[in-house]
XYZ file of C-alpha atoms in Angstrom:
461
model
C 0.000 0.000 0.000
C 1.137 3.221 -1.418
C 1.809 5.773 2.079
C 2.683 9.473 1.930
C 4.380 11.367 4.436
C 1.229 13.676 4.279
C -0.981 10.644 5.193
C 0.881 10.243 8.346
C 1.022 14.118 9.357
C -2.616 15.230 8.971
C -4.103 18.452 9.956
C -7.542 17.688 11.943
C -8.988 17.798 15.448
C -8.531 16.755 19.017
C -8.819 14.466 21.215
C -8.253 11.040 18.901
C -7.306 10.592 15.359
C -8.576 6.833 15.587
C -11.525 7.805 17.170
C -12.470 11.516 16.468
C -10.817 11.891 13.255
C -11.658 8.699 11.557
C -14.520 8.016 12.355
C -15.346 11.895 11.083
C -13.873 10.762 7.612
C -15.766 7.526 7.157
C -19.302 9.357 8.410
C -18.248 12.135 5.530
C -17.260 9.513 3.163
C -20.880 7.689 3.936
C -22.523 10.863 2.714
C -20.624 10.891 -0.170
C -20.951 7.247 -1.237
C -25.187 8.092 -0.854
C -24.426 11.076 -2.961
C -22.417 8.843 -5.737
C -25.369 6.724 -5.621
C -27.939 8.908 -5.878
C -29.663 7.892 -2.770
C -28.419 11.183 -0.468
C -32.324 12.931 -1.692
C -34.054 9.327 -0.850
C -33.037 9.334 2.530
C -34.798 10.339 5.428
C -33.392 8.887 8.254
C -29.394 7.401 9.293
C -28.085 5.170 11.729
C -24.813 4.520 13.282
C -23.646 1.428 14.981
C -20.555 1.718 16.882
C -18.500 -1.158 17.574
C -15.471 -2.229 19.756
C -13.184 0.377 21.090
C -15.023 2.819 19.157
C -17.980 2.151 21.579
C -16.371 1.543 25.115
C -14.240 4.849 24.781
C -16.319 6.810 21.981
C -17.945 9.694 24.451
C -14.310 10.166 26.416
C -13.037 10.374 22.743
C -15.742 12.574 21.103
C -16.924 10.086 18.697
C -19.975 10.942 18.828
C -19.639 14.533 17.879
C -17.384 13.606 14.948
C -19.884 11.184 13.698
C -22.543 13.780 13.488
C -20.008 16.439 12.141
C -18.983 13.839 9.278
C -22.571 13.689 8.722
C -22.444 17.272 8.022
C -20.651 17.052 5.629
C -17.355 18.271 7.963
C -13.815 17.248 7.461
C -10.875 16.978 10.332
C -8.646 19.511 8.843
C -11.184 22.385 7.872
C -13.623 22.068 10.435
C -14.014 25.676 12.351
C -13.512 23.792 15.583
C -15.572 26.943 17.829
C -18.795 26.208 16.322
C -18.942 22.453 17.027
C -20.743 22.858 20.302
C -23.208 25.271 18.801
C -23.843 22.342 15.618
C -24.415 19.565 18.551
C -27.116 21.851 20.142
C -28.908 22.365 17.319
C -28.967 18.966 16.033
C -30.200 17.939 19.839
C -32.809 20.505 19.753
C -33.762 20.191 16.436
C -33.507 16.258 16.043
C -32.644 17.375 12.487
C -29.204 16.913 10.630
C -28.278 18.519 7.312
C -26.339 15.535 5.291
C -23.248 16.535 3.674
C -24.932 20.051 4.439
C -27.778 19.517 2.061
C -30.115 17.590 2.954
C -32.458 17.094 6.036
C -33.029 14.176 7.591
C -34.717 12.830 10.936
C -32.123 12.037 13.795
C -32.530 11.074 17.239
C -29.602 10.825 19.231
C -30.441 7.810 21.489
C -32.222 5.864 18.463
C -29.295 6.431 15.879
C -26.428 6.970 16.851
C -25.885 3.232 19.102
C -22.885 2.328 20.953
C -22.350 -1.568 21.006
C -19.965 -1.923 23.955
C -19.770 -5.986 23.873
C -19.601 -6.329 19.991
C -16.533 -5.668 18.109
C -16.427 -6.328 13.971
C -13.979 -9.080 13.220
C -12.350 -7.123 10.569
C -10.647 -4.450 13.098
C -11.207 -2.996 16.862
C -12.426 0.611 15.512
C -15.437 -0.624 13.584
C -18.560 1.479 12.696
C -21.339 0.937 10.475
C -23.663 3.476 8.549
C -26.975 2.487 7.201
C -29.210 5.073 5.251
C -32.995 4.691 5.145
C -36.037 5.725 3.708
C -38.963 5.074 6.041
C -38.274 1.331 7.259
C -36.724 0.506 3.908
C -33.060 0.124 4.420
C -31.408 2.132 0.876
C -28.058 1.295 1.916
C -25.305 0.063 4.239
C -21.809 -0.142 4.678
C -18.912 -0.626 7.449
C -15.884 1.704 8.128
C -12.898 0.776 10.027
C -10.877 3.615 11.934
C -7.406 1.515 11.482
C -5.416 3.853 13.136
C -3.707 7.971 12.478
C -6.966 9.140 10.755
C -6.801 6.314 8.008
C -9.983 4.779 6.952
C -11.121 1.695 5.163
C -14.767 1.034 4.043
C -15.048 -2.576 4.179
C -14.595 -3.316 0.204
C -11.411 -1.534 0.948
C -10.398 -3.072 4.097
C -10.849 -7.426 2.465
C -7.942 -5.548 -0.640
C -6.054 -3.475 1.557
C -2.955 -5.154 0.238
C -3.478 -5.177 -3.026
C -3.932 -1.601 -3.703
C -1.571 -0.455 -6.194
C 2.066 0.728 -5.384
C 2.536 3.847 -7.020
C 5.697 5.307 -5.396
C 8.737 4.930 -7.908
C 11.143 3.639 -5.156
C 8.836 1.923 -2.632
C 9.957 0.110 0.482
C 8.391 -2.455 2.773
C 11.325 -2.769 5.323
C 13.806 -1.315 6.716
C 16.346 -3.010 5.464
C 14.759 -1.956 1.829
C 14.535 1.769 3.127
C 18.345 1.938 3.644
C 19.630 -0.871 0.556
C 17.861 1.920 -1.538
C 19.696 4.803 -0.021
C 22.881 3.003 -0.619
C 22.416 2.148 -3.838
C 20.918 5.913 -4.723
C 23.420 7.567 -2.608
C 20.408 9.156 -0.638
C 19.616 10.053 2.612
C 16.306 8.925 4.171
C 14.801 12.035 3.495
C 16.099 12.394 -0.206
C 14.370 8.914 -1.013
C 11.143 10.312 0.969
C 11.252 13.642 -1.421
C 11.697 11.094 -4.429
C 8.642 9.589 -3.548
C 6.770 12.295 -2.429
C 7.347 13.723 -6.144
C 4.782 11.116 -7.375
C 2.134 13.039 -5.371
C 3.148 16.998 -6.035
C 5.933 18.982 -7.116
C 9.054 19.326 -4.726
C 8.214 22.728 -3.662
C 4.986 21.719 -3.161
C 5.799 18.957 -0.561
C 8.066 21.818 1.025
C 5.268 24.137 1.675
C 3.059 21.802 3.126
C 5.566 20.333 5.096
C 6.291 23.645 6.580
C 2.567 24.418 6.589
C 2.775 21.373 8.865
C 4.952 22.492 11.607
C 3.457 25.588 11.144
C 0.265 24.437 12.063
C 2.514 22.250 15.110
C 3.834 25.271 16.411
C 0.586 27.022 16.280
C -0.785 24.405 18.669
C 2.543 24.703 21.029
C 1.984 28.844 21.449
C -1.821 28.185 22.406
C -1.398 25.511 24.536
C 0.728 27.895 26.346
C -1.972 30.472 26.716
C -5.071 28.588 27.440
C -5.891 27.708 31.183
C -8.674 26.555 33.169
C -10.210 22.957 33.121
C -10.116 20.370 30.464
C -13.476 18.764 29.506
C -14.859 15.710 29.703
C -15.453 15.225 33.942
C -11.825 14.392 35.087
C -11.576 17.996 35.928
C -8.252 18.080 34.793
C -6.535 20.900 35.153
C -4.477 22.828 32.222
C -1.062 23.100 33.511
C 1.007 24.361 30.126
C 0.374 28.120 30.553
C 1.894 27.852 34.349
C 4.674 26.145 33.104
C 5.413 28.187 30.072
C 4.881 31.502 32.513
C 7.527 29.832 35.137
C 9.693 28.985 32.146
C 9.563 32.505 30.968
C 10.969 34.084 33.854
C 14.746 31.932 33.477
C 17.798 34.003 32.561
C 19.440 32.882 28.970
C 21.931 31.154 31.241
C 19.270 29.507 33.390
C 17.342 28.120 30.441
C 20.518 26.553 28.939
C 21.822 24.695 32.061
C 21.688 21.467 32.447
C 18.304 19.441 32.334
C 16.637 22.574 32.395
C 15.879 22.473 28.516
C 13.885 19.297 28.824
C 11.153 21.221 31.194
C 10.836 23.145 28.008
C 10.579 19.924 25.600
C 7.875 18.854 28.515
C 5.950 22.135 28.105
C 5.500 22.028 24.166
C 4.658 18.284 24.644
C 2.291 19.568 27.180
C 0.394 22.406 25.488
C -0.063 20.305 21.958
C -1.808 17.451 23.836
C -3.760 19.611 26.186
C -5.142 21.640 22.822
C -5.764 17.941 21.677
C -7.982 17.021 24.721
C -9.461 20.744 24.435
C -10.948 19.665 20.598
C -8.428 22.072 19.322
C -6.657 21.991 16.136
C -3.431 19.911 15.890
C -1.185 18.017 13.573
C -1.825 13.877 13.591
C 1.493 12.781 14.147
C 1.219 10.228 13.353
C -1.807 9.523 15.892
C -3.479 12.578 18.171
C -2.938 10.512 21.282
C 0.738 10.937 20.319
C 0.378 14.177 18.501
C 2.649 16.530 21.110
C 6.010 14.179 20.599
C 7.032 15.013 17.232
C 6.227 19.103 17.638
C 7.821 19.011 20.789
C 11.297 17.502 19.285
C 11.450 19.972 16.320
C 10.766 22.528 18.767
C 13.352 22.088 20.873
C 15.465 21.495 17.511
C 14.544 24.637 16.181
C 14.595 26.695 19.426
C 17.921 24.873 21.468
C 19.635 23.645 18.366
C 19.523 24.655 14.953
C 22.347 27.132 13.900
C 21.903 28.675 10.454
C 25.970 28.551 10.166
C 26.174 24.676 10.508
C 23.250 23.455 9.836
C 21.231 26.009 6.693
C 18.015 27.378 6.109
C 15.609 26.634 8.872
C 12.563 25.306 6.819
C 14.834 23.275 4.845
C 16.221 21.658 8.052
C 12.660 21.355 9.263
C 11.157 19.499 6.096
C 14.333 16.990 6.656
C 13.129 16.161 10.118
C 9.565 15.839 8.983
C 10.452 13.521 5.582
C 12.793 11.121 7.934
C 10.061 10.814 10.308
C 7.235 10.090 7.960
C 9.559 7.286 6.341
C 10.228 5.809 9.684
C 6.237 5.846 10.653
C 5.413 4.069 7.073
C 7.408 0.998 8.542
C 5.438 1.200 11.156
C 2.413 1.398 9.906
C 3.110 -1.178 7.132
C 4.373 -4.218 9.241
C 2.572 -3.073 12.411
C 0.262 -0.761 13.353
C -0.350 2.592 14.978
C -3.633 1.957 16.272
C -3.742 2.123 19.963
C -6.907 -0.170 19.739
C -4.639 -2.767 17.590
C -1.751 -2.572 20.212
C -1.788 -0.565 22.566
C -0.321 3.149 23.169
C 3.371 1.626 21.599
C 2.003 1.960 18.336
C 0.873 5.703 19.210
C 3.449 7.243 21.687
C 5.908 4.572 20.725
C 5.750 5.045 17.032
C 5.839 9.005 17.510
C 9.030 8.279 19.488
C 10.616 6.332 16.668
C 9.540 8.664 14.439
C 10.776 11.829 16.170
C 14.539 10.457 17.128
C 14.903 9.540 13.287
C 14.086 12.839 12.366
C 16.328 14.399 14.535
C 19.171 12.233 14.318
C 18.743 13.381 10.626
C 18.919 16.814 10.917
C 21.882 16.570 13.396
C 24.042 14.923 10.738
C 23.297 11.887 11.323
C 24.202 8.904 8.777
C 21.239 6.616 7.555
C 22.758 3.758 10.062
C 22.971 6.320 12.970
C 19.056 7.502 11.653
C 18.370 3.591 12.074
C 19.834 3.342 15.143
C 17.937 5.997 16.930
C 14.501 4.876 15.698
C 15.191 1.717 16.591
C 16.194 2.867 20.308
C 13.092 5.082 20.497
C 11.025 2.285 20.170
C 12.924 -0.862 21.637
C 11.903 1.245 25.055
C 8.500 1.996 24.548
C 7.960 -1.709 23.553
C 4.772 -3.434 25.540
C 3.209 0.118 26.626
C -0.784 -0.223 26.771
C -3.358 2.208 26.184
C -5.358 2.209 29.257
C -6.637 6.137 29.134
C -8.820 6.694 32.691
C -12.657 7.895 31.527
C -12.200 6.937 28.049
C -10.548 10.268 27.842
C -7.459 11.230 26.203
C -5.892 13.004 28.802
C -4.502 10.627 31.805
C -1.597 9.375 31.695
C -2.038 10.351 27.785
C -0.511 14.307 27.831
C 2.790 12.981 30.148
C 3.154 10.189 27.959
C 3.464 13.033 25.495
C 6.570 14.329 27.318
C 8.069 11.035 28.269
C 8.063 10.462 24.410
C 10.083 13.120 23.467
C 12.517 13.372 25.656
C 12.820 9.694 25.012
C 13.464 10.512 21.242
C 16.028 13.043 22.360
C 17.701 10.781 24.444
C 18.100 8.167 21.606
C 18.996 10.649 18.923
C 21.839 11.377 21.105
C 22.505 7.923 22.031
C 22.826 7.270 18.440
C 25.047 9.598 17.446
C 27.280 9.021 19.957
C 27.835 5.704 18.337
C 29.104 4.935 14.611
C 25.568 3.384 13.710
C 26.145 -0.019 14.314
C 24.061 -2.162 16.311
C 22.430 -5.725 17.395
C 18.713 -5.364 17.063
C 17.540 -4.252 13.411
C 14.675 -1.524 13.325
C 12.538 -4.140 11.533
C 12.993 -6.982 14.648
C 12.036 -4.196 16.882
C 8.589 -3.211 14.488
C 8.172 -6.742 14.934
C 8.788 -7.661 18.161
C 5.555 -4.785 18.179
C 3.339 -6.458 16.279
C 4.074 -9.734 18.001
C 3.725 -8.016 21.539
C -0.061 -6.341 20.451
C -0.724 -9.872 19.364
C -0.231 -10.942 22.732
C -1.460 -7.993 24.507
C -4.960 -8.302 26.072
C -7.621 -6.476 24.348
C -8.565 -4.786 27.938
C -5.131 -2.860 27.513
C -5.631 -1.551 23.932
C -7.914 1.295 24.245
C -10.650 -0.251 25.923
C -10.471 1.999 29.160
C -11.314 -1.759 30.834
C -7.828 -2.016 32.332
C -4.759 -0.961 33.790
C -4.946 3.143 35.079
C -8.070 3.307 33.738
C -9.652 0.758 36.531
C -7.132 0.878 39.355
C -7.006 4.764 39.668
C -9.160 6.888 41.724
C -11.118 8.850 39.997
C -11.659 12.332 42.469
């Protein structure tokens, strides 16, 4: 299966991408496939059945919101996120909902929009199904699976998955692939990233949007440090990013260099992304929203502690290096294993964004391909077996310090890595399988269930 880089950094809204933003894309996409079959004016009534993971953490996630925004006719990454709760209430009050923002239909919350708790689909975890009527006559029906980052496969799509065509000119299904290529090519990671890319859009065009990207990041970073107050959702959670970043503010140039004191500033970014992400606010995917605060939160502290215009060029050039690295890295991932929380637990979301974000800056440090290797290998091999067991269904404990464990993780093996000429025992593919394997084993009350671990044994006040 053909991946871009642009697949696996998506602009779109908080809390979940697996279950907020996808299942907002496959509601959108149902409306669509009625319009293609000229059954969107026929209908006068919808249903949605929500399955698995989707159902036993769907209201802590907000899936139920981005089902009915889908239905709108709303997508992740142009949604105006401040007039959601004004949408819900009218739909609520009205028991009216505008398909694809044309047509009116009947719906009643409790009678359509069903939450199967102790059914899951076999095809995946994050399962929903859409079914269109017109009085009781049932026009049409079809299944959606959430598989993990915002990607989503209707069911037709889901049974061919792998044998969609491969349209990227130097494709690569390991890692071991990924770096024979660069060899052969002479390439860096991201050079063979760009290559591909280029089958999509032009080269500049993959540069703007990458930096559109970070952008959009670092966006999320400087209003996570502004917002206080409570986060929704019942934990009563309380913002702490603003504090921090007004604490932080206050350090000398000398302080703020010293010793560990930089990493309180990798925590804060980390902090303020994922606490906009619980908020419903507008972040990157990267390549998950439960992980989304990792990557931003290593390129800031690359492009605020590190980068030097005199060694290492123009910023945004630096930046879309770090980015292109980091998307290659997460399409191993998400090739051979998974970054679906609800497939195996929070290693394929913080884990993956931990991989991700010590490749990329590894790479933008100098780093060799083997070095590059090394430290995505490292940033993994240490997040191996980690569940997803989020308190309330909600993405917010222990999901926002997970955030900052992650990426000062990935600094710590981007540093490990270059400290060392590259070489080293465990391959980055054994350690995406050793994943796999390990969310094979893992039991399904630890995989974004909310029916284990924190989410049972801590005391909810």
């Amino acid at each position: 299966m053909s991946i871009s880089v642009f697949e696996l950094f998506k602009i779109g809204v908080g809390p979940s991408s697996s279950h907020t933003v996808g299942p907002m894309v496959a509601a959108r996409q149902f409306v669509q496939d009625l319009a293609s079959r000229e059954q969107l004016q026929k209908t006068d009534r919808v249903r949605v059945h929500l399955y698995g993971s989707l159902a036993l953490t769907g209201i802590g996630h907000g899936t139920d919101m981005a089902v009915l925004m889908g239905l709108l006719g709303e997508a992740p990454d142009t949604i105006d996120v401040d007039t959601i709760d004004e949408k819900m209430a009218q739909i609520e009050q009205d028991h009216k909902l505008l398909l694809s923002g044309d047509h009116n239909v009947e719906f009643i919350r409790d009678r359509d929009l069903l939450f199967h708790n102790d059914e899951f689909l076999p095809q995946h975890a994050n399962g929903m199904t859409c079914q269109a009527y017109r009085g009781e006559e049932l026009l049409f029906e079809r299944s959606y699976f959430s598989i993990g980052g915002g990607f989503v496969l209707s069911e037709e799509d889901f049974a061919h998955k792998d044998q969609i065509a491969t349209l990227l000119p130097f494709d690569f299904s390991s890692g071991t692939q990924l770096m024979e290529l660069c060899d052969k090519h002479g390439w860096s990671i991201a050079d063979l990233a760009m290559e591909n890319e280029k089958a999509f859009r032009s080269e500049q065009e993959v540069k703007d949007n990458l930096w559109q990207i970070w952008e959009v990041m670092d966006a999320s970073i400087q209003r996570g440090c502004r917002q206080g107050g409570v986060l929704p959702g019942g934990l009563n959670v309380r913002r702490r990013a603003s504090e921090l970043y007004r604490e932080l503010s206050k350090q000398t140039e000398e302080e703020r260099n010293h010793g560990l004191a930089i990493l309180d500033w990798v925590s804060l970014f980390a902090l303020a992304v994922n606490e906009e992400n619980a908020a419903r606010g507008r972040i990157v995917t990267a390549p998950t929203n439960g992980a989304a605060g990792v990557i931003p939160a290593v390129v800031a502290y690359y492009v605020q502690f590190v980068h030097d215009p005199k060694e290492h060029g123009d910023l945004k050039d630096q930046v879309v290096k770090f980015l292109l690295t980091a998307g290659a890295i997460g399409m191993l991932f998400k090739k051979n294993a998974s970054i679906s929380a609800a497939e195996v637990g929070c290693q394929g979301e913080i884990g993956v964004a931990c991989s991700m974000a010590s490749a990329g800056l590894a790479a933008v440090q100098g780093g060799s391909n083997q070095q590059i290797e090394n430290a995505a290998e490292i940033g993994m091999e240490h997040n191996l077996g980690l569940t997803c067991d989020p308190i309330g269904g909600l993405v917010q404990v222990p999901c926002i310090e997970r955030n900052t464990m992650g990426a000062v993780k990935a600094i710590n093996a981007a540093r490990l890595a270059l400290r060392g000429d590259g070489a080293h025992i465990v391959p980055l593919d054994s350690v995406i399988e050793t994943m796999r394997q390990t969310g094979i084993d893992m039991q399904s009350k630890y995989k974004e269930t909310s029916l284990g671990g924190l989410a049972v044994n801590a005391v909810n006040c």
